[in-house]
Amino acid sequence: MLKTLTVFGTRPEAIKMAPLIKKLETEPAIRNIVCVTAQHREMLDMVLNQFCIKPNYDLDLMSNCQSITEITLRTLRGLQTVLHREKPDAVLVHGDTTTTFTASLAAFYEKIPVGHIEAGLRSWNIYSPYPEEMNRRLVGAIAGLHFAPTEGNKQNLLQCGIEEKNIFVTGNTVIDALRMMVSNNFIFPNQLLNQLDYSNKKVILLTAHRRENWGENLKNIFSAVKDIVLDHSDTEVIFPVHPNPAVKDLADKLLEKTNRIHLIPPLDYKAFTNLLSRCYLVLTDSGGIQEEAPSLGKPVLVLRTETERPEAVEAGTVKMAGVNRHEIYRQTTELITDKKKYKQMSQAVNPYGDGRAAERIAAILKQYLEGRP
Ligand code: UD1
Ligand code: UDP
């Protein structure tokens, strides 16, 4: 029997790997082993529970305020043991985190081929997103199979010198995951979210966590959000706060006890996506949310100066708001007050796939592994 090892460590990797793990469970020719580094803990466990995934290995390495260097060293060491024991035919990694990079490197050291899911996203700026842009490039250099969500991602990989025969445009597995979640009659575990008046209030969903936004940029973002809420009495802001102390401490300091700004703990994936489907607009610096919101017809203002996900910007549902307090205020106010502008941005488009990405990846993997000597 062929053996694959999927390695992931953070919330977004888990969400986007889950559909593939579920698909591989149904493949009689493949035994898939799941290893989590637990670079995240509670946020990872929420996803594992939701998708009923029980890891074979849990390196349990999250520590408070961990540095990138620490994650790298501990993941590399932990994975060496797993790879020696399991000797998989291929290692599968997702996206751009430090877990993704170190798992690829650990596999390379053991001369095990790597399949990179969500390959080929590029901002072409190594410090934004940091360290994710470099992680993607390094994984791209190691991987033998590149599963690109879009044609544009494929072009980026070709530009990096990756051979065309090793690139497969599959769509993004996030759309597979999203389709398993959203329903009209969903009841939130959090009562506040059930009580919100989604028809008469403009519910703004806010998330922010990126390393390059820590400090000054986050201060600007939070100040802009405060200004918006003060000036528009029909708005409510829901902010599921990332537990990273660099984010949480500042959010508590600047936003806690502000009328109509609700700081809540991270939501599980089902609750989050159902909130996404009901909110008015999204302010975010997240990567995954830029992919999910367009297919739910929700305008997104990105709290960054560039994106490695230009497809939805080109389609018109995502706009770059940047990190300047006044510009964020201006663009958000426009969407609150200008119905025409809002309508233009709230057309449902889906440049990221048809919900069958995992199926395609599993089929390509099987063919590749069966064809190897
Ligand atoms: C990580 C990834 C980033 C990804 C993001 C998704 C790296 C370097 N960063 O950033 O690419 O976009 O995840 O969310 O790979 N913490 C908890 N509980 C959790 C998770 C985090 O308490 O479940 C706290 C801990 O104090 C931890 C800190 O957050 O030390 C930072 O976590 P870390 O994974 O290093 O960075 P993120 O900012 O989450
Ligand atoms: N998400 C979630 N609960 C939350 C906030 C986000 O389940 O409270 C999901 C969201 O739907 C998306 C993913 O987490 O799929 C995005 O994760 P994050 O923003 O942490 O990482 P990024 O996508 O920026 O790498």
Coordinates of N, CA and C in Angstrom, one line a residue, residues 137-311:
R137 N 8.3 30.3 -1.4 CA 9.3 30.2 -2.4 C 10.2 29.0 -2.0
L138 N 10.5 28.8 -0.8 CA 11.4 27.7 -0.3 C 10.8 26.4 -0.6
V139 N 9.5 26.3 -0.2 CA 8.8 25.0 -0.4 C 8.7 24.8 -1.9
G140 N 8.5 25.8 -2.7 CA 8.4 25.7 -4.2 C 9.7 25.1 -4.7
A141 N 10.8 25.4 -4.1 CA 12.1 24.9 -4.6 C 12.3 23.5 -4.2
I142 N 11.6 23.0 -3.1 CA 11.8 21.7 -2.7 C 10.8 20.7 -3.3
A143 N 9.6 21.2 -3.5 CA 8.5 20.2 -3.8 C 8.6 19.6 -5.2
G144 N 8.1 18.4 -5.4 CA 8.1 17.8 -6.7 C 6.7 17.9 -7.4
L145 N 5.7 18.0 -6.6 CA 4.3 18.2 -7.1 C 3.8 19.5 -6.6
H146 N 3.3 20.4 -7.5 CA 2.8 21.7 -7.1 C 1.3 21.8 -7.5
F147 N 0.5 21.9 -6.4 CA -1.0 22.0 -6.7 C -1.4 23.4 -6.6
A148 N -1.5 24.0 -7.7 CA -1.8 25.5 -7.8 C -3.3 25.7 -7.8
P149 N -3.8 26.6 -7.0 CA -5.3 26.9 -7.0 C -5.7 27.5 -8.3
T150 N -5.0 28.4 -8.9 CA -5.4 29.1 -10.1 C -4.4 29.1 -11.2
E151 N -4.8 29.5 -12.4 CA -4.0 29.6 -13.5 C -2.8 30.6 -13.3
G152 N -3.2 31.7 -12.6 CA -2.2 32.8 -12.2 C -1.1 32.2 -11.3
N153 N -1.5 31.3 -10.4 CA -0.5 30.7 -9.5 C 0.4 29.8 -10.3
K154 N -0.1 29.2 -11.3 CA 0.7 28.3 -12.2 C 1.7 29.2 -12.9
Q155 N 1.3 30.3 -13.4 CA 2.2 31.2 -14.1 C 3.3 31.7 -13.2
N156 N 3.0 31.9 -12.0 CA 4.1 32.3 -11.0 C 5.1 31.2 -10.8
L157 N 4.6 30.0 -10.8 CA 5.5 28.9 -10.6 C 6.4 28.7 -11.8
L158 N 5.8 28.9 -13.0 CA 6.6 28.8 -14.2 C 7.7 29.9 -14.2
Q159 N 7.3 31.1 -13.7 CA 8.3 32.2 -13.6 C 9.4 31.8 -12.7
C160 N 9.2 31.0 -11.7 CA 10.2 30.6 -10.7 C 11.0 29.4 -11.2
G161 N 10.7 29.0 -12.5 CA 11.5 27.9 -13.1 C 11.0 26.5 -12.8
I162 N 9.8 26.4 -12.3 CA 9.3 25.0 -12.0 C 8.8 24.4 -13.3
E163 N 9.1 23.1 -13.5 CA 8.7 22.5 -14.8 C 7.2 22.4 -14.9
E164 N 6.7 22.6 -16.1 CA 5.2 22.6 -16.3 C 4.6 21.3 -15.9
K165 N 5.3 20.2 -16.2 CA 4.7 18.9 -16.0 C 4.5 18.6 -14.5
N166 N 5.1 19.4 -13.7 CA 4.9 19.1 -12.2 C 3.9 20.1 -11.6
I167 N 3.2 20.9 -12.4 CA 2.3 21.8 -11.9 C 0.8 21.4 -12.3
F168 N -0.1 21.4 -11.3 CA -1.4 21.0 -11.6 C -2.4 22.1 -11.0
V169 N -3.2 22.6 -11.9 CA -4.2 23.6 -11.4 C -5.4 22.9 -10.9
T170 N -5.7 23.0 -9.7 CA -6.7 22.2 -9.0 C -7.9 23.0 -8.4
G171 N -7.8 24.3 -8.3 CA -8.7 25.0 -7.4 C -8.2 25.0 -6.0
N172 N -8.8 25.8 -5.1 CA -8.3 25.8 -3.7 C -9.2 24.9 -2.9
T173 N -8.6 24.1 -2.0 CA -9.4 23.2 -1.2 C -10.2 24.0 -0.2
V174 N -10.0 25.3 0.0 CA -10.8 26.1 0.9 C -12.2 26.2 0.5
I175 N -12.4 26.1 -0.8 CA -13.8 26.1 -1.3 C -14.5 24.8 -1.0
D176 N -13.7 23.7 -1.1 CA -14.3 22.4 -0.7 C -14.7 22.5 0.8
A177 N -13.9 23.0 1.6 CA -14.1 23.1 3.1 C -15.4 24.0 3.3
L178 N -15.4 25.2 2.7 CA -16.5 26.1 2.9 C -17.8 25.5 2.6
R179 N -17.9 24.7 1.5 CA -19.1 24.1 1.1 C -19.7 23.1 2.1
M180 N -18.8 22.6 2.9 CA -19.3 21.7 3.9 C -19.9 22.4 5.1
M181 N -19.8 23.7 5.2 CA -20.1 24.4 6.4 C -21.4 25.3 6.4
V182 N -21.6 26.1 5.4 CA -22.6 27.2 5.5 C -24.0 26.6 5.3
S183 N -24.9 27.0 6.2 CA -26.3 26.7 6.0 C -27.2 27.8 6.5
N184 N -28.4 27.9 6.0 CA -29.3 29.1 6.3 C -29.8 29.1 7.7
N185 N -30.0 27.9 8.2 CA -30.6 27.8 9.6 C -29.6 27.6 10.7
F186 N -28.3 27.9 10.4 CA -27.3 27.7 11.4 C -27.6 28.4 12.7
I187 N -27.4 27.8 13.9 CA -27.5 28.5 15.2 C -26.1 28.6 15.8
F188 N -25.7 29.8 16.1 CA -24.4 30.0 16.7 C -24.3 29.6 18.1
P189 N -23.2 29.0 18.5 CA -23.0 28.7 19.9 C -22.9 29.9 20.8
N190 N -22.5 31.0 20.1 CA -22.4 32.3 20.8 C -23.7 33.1 20.7
Q191 N -24.4 33.3 21.8 CA -25.7 34.0 21.8 C -25.7 35.4 21.2
L192 N -24.6 36.1 21.4 CA -24.5 37.4 20.8 C -24.7 37.4 19.3
L193 N -24.1 36.4 18.7 CA -24.2 36.3 17.2 C -25.6 35.9 16.7
N194 N -26.4 35.2 17.6 CA -27.8 34.8 17.3 C -28.7 36.1 17.4
Q195 N -28.3 37.0 18.3 CA -29.1 38.1 18.6 C -28.9 39.3 17.7
L196 N -27.8 39.3 17.0 CA -27.5 40.5 16.1 C -28.6 40.6 15.0
D197 N -28.9 41.9 14.7 CA -30.0 42.2 13.7 C -29.3 42.4 12.4
Y198 N -29.1 41.2 11.7 CA -28.3 41.3 10.4 C -29.0 42.0 9.3
S199 N -30.4 42.2 9.4 CA -31.1 42.9 8.3 C -31.0 44.4 8.5
N200 N -31.1 44.9 9.7 CA -31.1 46.4 9.9 C -29.8 47.0 10.3
K201 N -28.9 46.1 10.8 CA -27.6 46.7 11.2 C -26.6 46.3 10.2
K202 N -25.5 47.1 10.1 CA -24.4 46.7 9.2 C -23.3 46.0 10.0
V203 N -23.3 44.7 9.9 CA -22.4 43.9 10.8 C -21.1 43.8 10.0
I204 N -20.0 44.4 10.7 CA -18.7 44.3 10.1 C -17.9 43.3 10.8
L205 N -17.4 42.3 10.0 CA -16.5 41.3 10.5 C -15.1 41.7 10.4
L206 N -14.4 41.7 11.5 CA -13.0 42.2 11.5 C -12.1 41.0 11.9
T207 N -11.0 40.8 11.2 CA -9.9 39.9 11.7 C -8.6 40.5 11.3
A208 N -7.6 40.4 12.2 CA -6.3 41.0 11.9 C -5.2 40.2 12.8
H209 N -4.2 39.7 12.1 CA -3.2 39.0 12.9 C -1.8 39.0 12.3
R210 N -1.6 39.5 11.0 CA -0.4 39.3 10.3 C 0.8 40.0 11.0
R211 N 1.9 39.3 11.0 CA 3.2 39.7 11.6 C 3.5 41.2 11.2
E212 N 3.4 41.4 9.9 CA 3.9 42.7 9.4 C 2.9 43.9 9.8
N213 N 1.8 43.5 10.4 CA 0.8 44.5 10.9 C 1.0 44.8 12.4
W214 N 1.8 43.9 13.1 CA 1.9 44.1 14.5 C 2.4 45.5 14.8
G215 N 1.9 46.1 15.9 CA 2.4 47.4 16.3 C 1.6 48.5 15.7
E216 N 2.4 49.4 15.0 CA 1.8 50.7 14.4 C 0.6 50.4 13.5
N217 N 0.7 49.4 12.6 CA -0.4 49.2 11.6 C -1.6 48.7 12.4
L218 N -1.5 47.8 13.4 CA -2.7 47.4 14.1 C -3.3 48.6 14.8
K219 N -2.5 49.5 15.3 CA -3.0 50.7 16.0 C -3.9 51.5 15.0
N220 N -3.3 51.7 13.8 CA -4.1 52.4 12.8 C -5.4 51.7 12.5
I221 N -5.3 50.4 12.3 CA -6.6 49.6 12.0 C -7.6 49.8 13.1
F222 N -7.2 49.6 14.3 CA -8.1 49.6 15.4 C -8.7 51.0 15.6
S223 N -7.9 52.1 15.4 CA -8.4 53.4 15.5 C -9.4 53.7 14.4
A224 N -9.1 53.2 13.2 CA -10.1 53.4 12.1 C -11.4 52.8 12.4
V225 N -11.3 51.6 12.9 CA -12.6 50.8 13.3 C -13.4 51.6 14.3
K226 N -12.7 52.1 15.3 CA -13.3 52.9 16.3 C -14.0 54.1 15.7
D227 N -13.3 54.8 14.8 CA -13.9 56.0 14.2 C -15.2 55.6 13.4
I228 N -15.1 54.5 12.7 CA -16.3 54.1 11.9 C -17.5 53.8 12.8
V229 N -17.3 53.1 13.9 CA -18.4 52.8 14.8 C -19.0 54.0 15.4
L230 N -18.1 55.0 15.8 CA -18.6 56.2 16.4 C -19.4 57.0 15.5
D231 N -19.0 57.0 14.2 CA -19.7 57.9 13.2 C -20.9 57.2 12.5
H232 N -21.1 55.9 12.7 CA -22.2 55.2 12.0 C -22.9 54.4 13.1
S233 N -24.1 54.9 13.5 CA -24.7 54.2 14.7 C -25.4 52.9 14.2
D234 N -25.4 52.7 12.9 CA -26.1 51.4 12.4 C -25.0 50.3 12.2
T235 N -23.8 50.5 12.7 CA -22.8 49.4 12.6 C -22.5 48.7 13.9
E236 N -22.2 47.4 13.7 CA -21.7 46.6 14.8 C -20.5 45.9 14.3
V237 N -19.4 45.8 15.1 CA -18.2 45.1 14.7 C -18.0 43.9 15.5
I238 N -17.8 42.8 14.8 CA -17.5 41.5 15.5 C -16.0 41.2 15.2
F239 N -15.2 41.1 16.2 CA -13.8 40.8 16.0 C -13.4 39.6 16.8
P240 N -13.3 38.4 16.1 CA -12.8 37.2 16.8 C -11.3 37.4 16.9
V241 N -10.8 37.6 18.1 CA -9.4 38.0 18.3 C -8.4 36.8 18.3
H242 N -7.4 36.9 17.4 CA -6.4 35.9 17.4 C -5.7 35.9 18.7
P243 N -5.4 34.7 19.3 CA -4.8 34.6 20.6 C -3.4 35.1 20.8
N244 N -2.7 35.3 19.7 CA -1.3 35.8 19.7 C -1.3 37.1 20.6
P245 N -0.5 37.1 21.6 CA -0.4 38.2 22.5 C -0.1 39.5 21.8
A246 N 0.6 39.5 20.7 CA 0.9 40.7 19.9 C -0.3 41.3 19.4
V247 N -1.4 40.5 19.2 CA -2.6 41.0 18.7 C -3.6 41.3 19.8
K248 N -3.7 40.2 20.7 CA -4.8 40.3 21.7 C -4.6 41.4 22.7
D249 N -3.3 41.6 23.1 CA -3.1 42.6 24.1 C -3.4 44.0 23.6
L250 N -3.1 44.3 22.4 CA -3.4 45.6 21.8 C -4.9 45.8 21.6
A251 N -5.5 44.7 21.1 CA -7.0 44.8 20.9 C -7.7 45.0 22.2
D252 N -7.3 44.3 23.2 CA -7.9 44.6 24.6 C -7.7 46.0 25.0
K253 N -6.5 46.5 24.8 CA -6.1 47.8 25.3 C -6.9 48.9 24.5
L254 N -7.0 48.8 23.2 CA -7.6 49.8 22.4 C -9.1 49.7 22.1
L255 N -9.6 48.5 22.2 CA -11.0 48.3 21.7 C -12.0 47.8 22.8
E256 N -11.4 47.2 23.8 CA -12.3 46.6 24.8 C -13.3 47.7 25.4
K257 N -14.5 47.3 25.7 CA -15.5 48.2 26.3 C -15.9 49.3 25.3
T258 N -15.6 49.2 24.0 CA -16.1 50.2 23.1 C -17.5 49.8 22.6
N259 N -18.5 50.7 22.7 CA -19.8 50.4 22.3 C -19.9 49.8 20.9
R260 N -20.6 48.8 20.7 CA -20.8 48.1 19.4 C -19.6 47.5 18.8
I261 N -18.5 47.4 19.5 CA -17.3 46.6 19.0 C -17.2 45.4 20.0
H262 N -17.4 44.2 19.4 CA -17.5 43.0 20.2 C -16.2 42.2 20.0
L263 N -15.4 42.1 21.0 CA -14.2 41.3 21.0 C -14.6 39.9 21.5
I264 N -14.4 38.9 20.6 CA -14.8 37.5 21.0 C -13.6 36.6 20.8
P265 N -13.6 35.4 21.4 CA -12.5 34.5 21.1 C -12.7 33.9 19.7
P266 N -11.6 33.3 19.2 CA -11.7 32.7 17.8 C -13.0 31.8 17.7
L267 N -13.6 31.9 16.6 CA -14.8 31.0 16.4 C -14.4 29.7 15.7
D268 N -15.2 28.7 16.0 CA -14.9 27.5 15.2 C -15.2 27.7 13.8
Y269 N -14.8 26.9 12.9 CA -14.9 27.1 11.4 C -16.3 27.3 11.0
K270 N -17.2 26.4 11.5 CA -18.6 26.5 11.1 C -19.2 27.8 11.5
A271 N -19.0 28.2 12.7 CA -19.6 29.4 13.2 C -19.0 30.6 12.4
F272 N -17.7 30.6 12.2 CA -17.1 31.7 11.5 C -17.6 31.8 10.0
T273 N -17.7 30.7 9.3 CA -18.1 30.8 7.9 C -19.6 31.2 7.9
N274 N -20.4 30.8 8.8 CA -21.8 31.2 8.8 C -22.0 32.7 9.2
L275 N -21.1 33.2 10.0 CA -21.1 34.6 10.3 C -20.6 35.4 9.1
L276 N -19.6 34.8 8.4 CA -19.2 35.4 7.1 C -20.3 35.5 6.1
S277 N -21.2 34.5 6.1 CA -22.3 34.5 5.1 C -23.4 35.5 5.5
R278 N -23.4 35.9 6.8 CA -24.5 36.8 7.2 C -24.1 38.3 7.4
C279 N -22.7 38.5 7.4 CA -22.3 39.9 7.8 C -22.5 40.8 6.6
Y280 N -22.2 42.1 6.8 CA -22.4 43.1 5.7 C -21.1 43.3 4.9
L281 N -20.0 43.4 5.6 CA -18.7 43.5 4.9 C -17.6 43.0 5.9
V282 N -16.4 42.7 5.3 CA -15.3 42.2 6.0 C -14.1 43.1 5.9
L283 N -13.5 43.3 7.1 CA -12.2 44.0 7.1 C -11.2 42.9 7.6
T284 N -10.2 42.7 6.8 CA -9.3 41.6 7.2 C -7.9 41.7 6.6
D285 N -6.9 41.1 7.3 CA -5.6 40.9 6.7 C -5.3 39.5 6.5
S286 N -6.3 38.6 6.7 CA -6.2 37.2 6.5 C -6.1 36.8 5.0
G287 N -5.4 35.7 4.8 CA -5.3 35.2 3.4 C -6.6 34.4 3.1
G288 N -6.9 33.4 3.9 CA -8.0 32.5 3.6 C -9.3 33.2 3.5
I289 N -9.5 34.3 4.3 CA -10.8 35.0 4.2 C -11.0 35.7 2.9
Q290 N -9.9 36.2 2.3 CA -10.0 36.8 1.0 C -10.5 35.8 -0.1
E291 N -10.3 34.5 0.2 CA -10.7 33.5 -0.7 C -12.2 33.0 -0.5
E292 N -12.6 33.1 0.8 CA -13.9 32.6 1.1 C -15.0 33.6 0.9
A293 N -14.7 34.9 1.3 CA -15.8 35.9 1.3 C -16.3 36.1 -0.1
P294 N -15.5 36.1 -1.2 CA -16.1 36.4 -2.5 C -17.1 35.4 -2.9
S295 N -17.0 34.1 -2.6 CA -18.0 33.2 -3.0 C -19.2 33.3 -2.2
L296 N -19.2 34.0 -1.1 CA -20.4 34.3 -0.3 C -21.0 35.7 -0.7
G297 N -20.4 36.4 -1.6 CA -20.9 37.7 -2.1 C -20.6 38.8 -1.0
K298 N -19.6 38.7 -0.2 CA -19.3 39.7 0.8 C -18.1 40.5 0.4
P299 N -18.3 41.8 0.4 CA -17.2 42.7 0.0 C -16.1 42.6 1.1
V300 N -14.8 42.6 0.6 CA -13.7 42.5 1.6 C -12.8 43.7 1.3
L301 N -12.4 44.4 2.4 CA -11.4 45.4 2.4 C -10.2 44.8 3.1
V302 N -9.1 44.7 2.3 CA -7.9 44.0 2.8 C -7.0 45.0 3.5
L303 N -6.7 44.7 4.8 CA -5.9 45.6 5.6 C -4.4 45.3 5.4
R304 N -4.0 45.5 4.2 CA -2.6 45.3 3.8 C -2.3 46.1 2.6
T305 N -1.0 46.2 2.2 CA -0.7 47.1 1.1 C -0.5 46.2 -0.2
E306 N -0.4 44.9 0.0 CA -0.4 44.1 -1.2 C -1.0 42.7 -0.9
T307 N -1.3 42.0 -2.0 CA -1.9 40.7 -1.8 C -1.3 39.7 -2.8
E308 N -1.1 38.4 -2.3 CA -0.7 37.4 -3.2 C -1.9 36.7 -3.8
R309 N -3.1 37.3 -3.5 CA -4.3 36.7 -4.0 C -5.1 37.7 -4.9
P310 N -4.6 38.0 -6.1 CA -5.1 39.1 -6.9 C -6.4 38.8 -7.6
E311 N -6.8 37.5 -7.6 CA -7.9 37.1 -8.4 C -9.2 37.8 -8.1

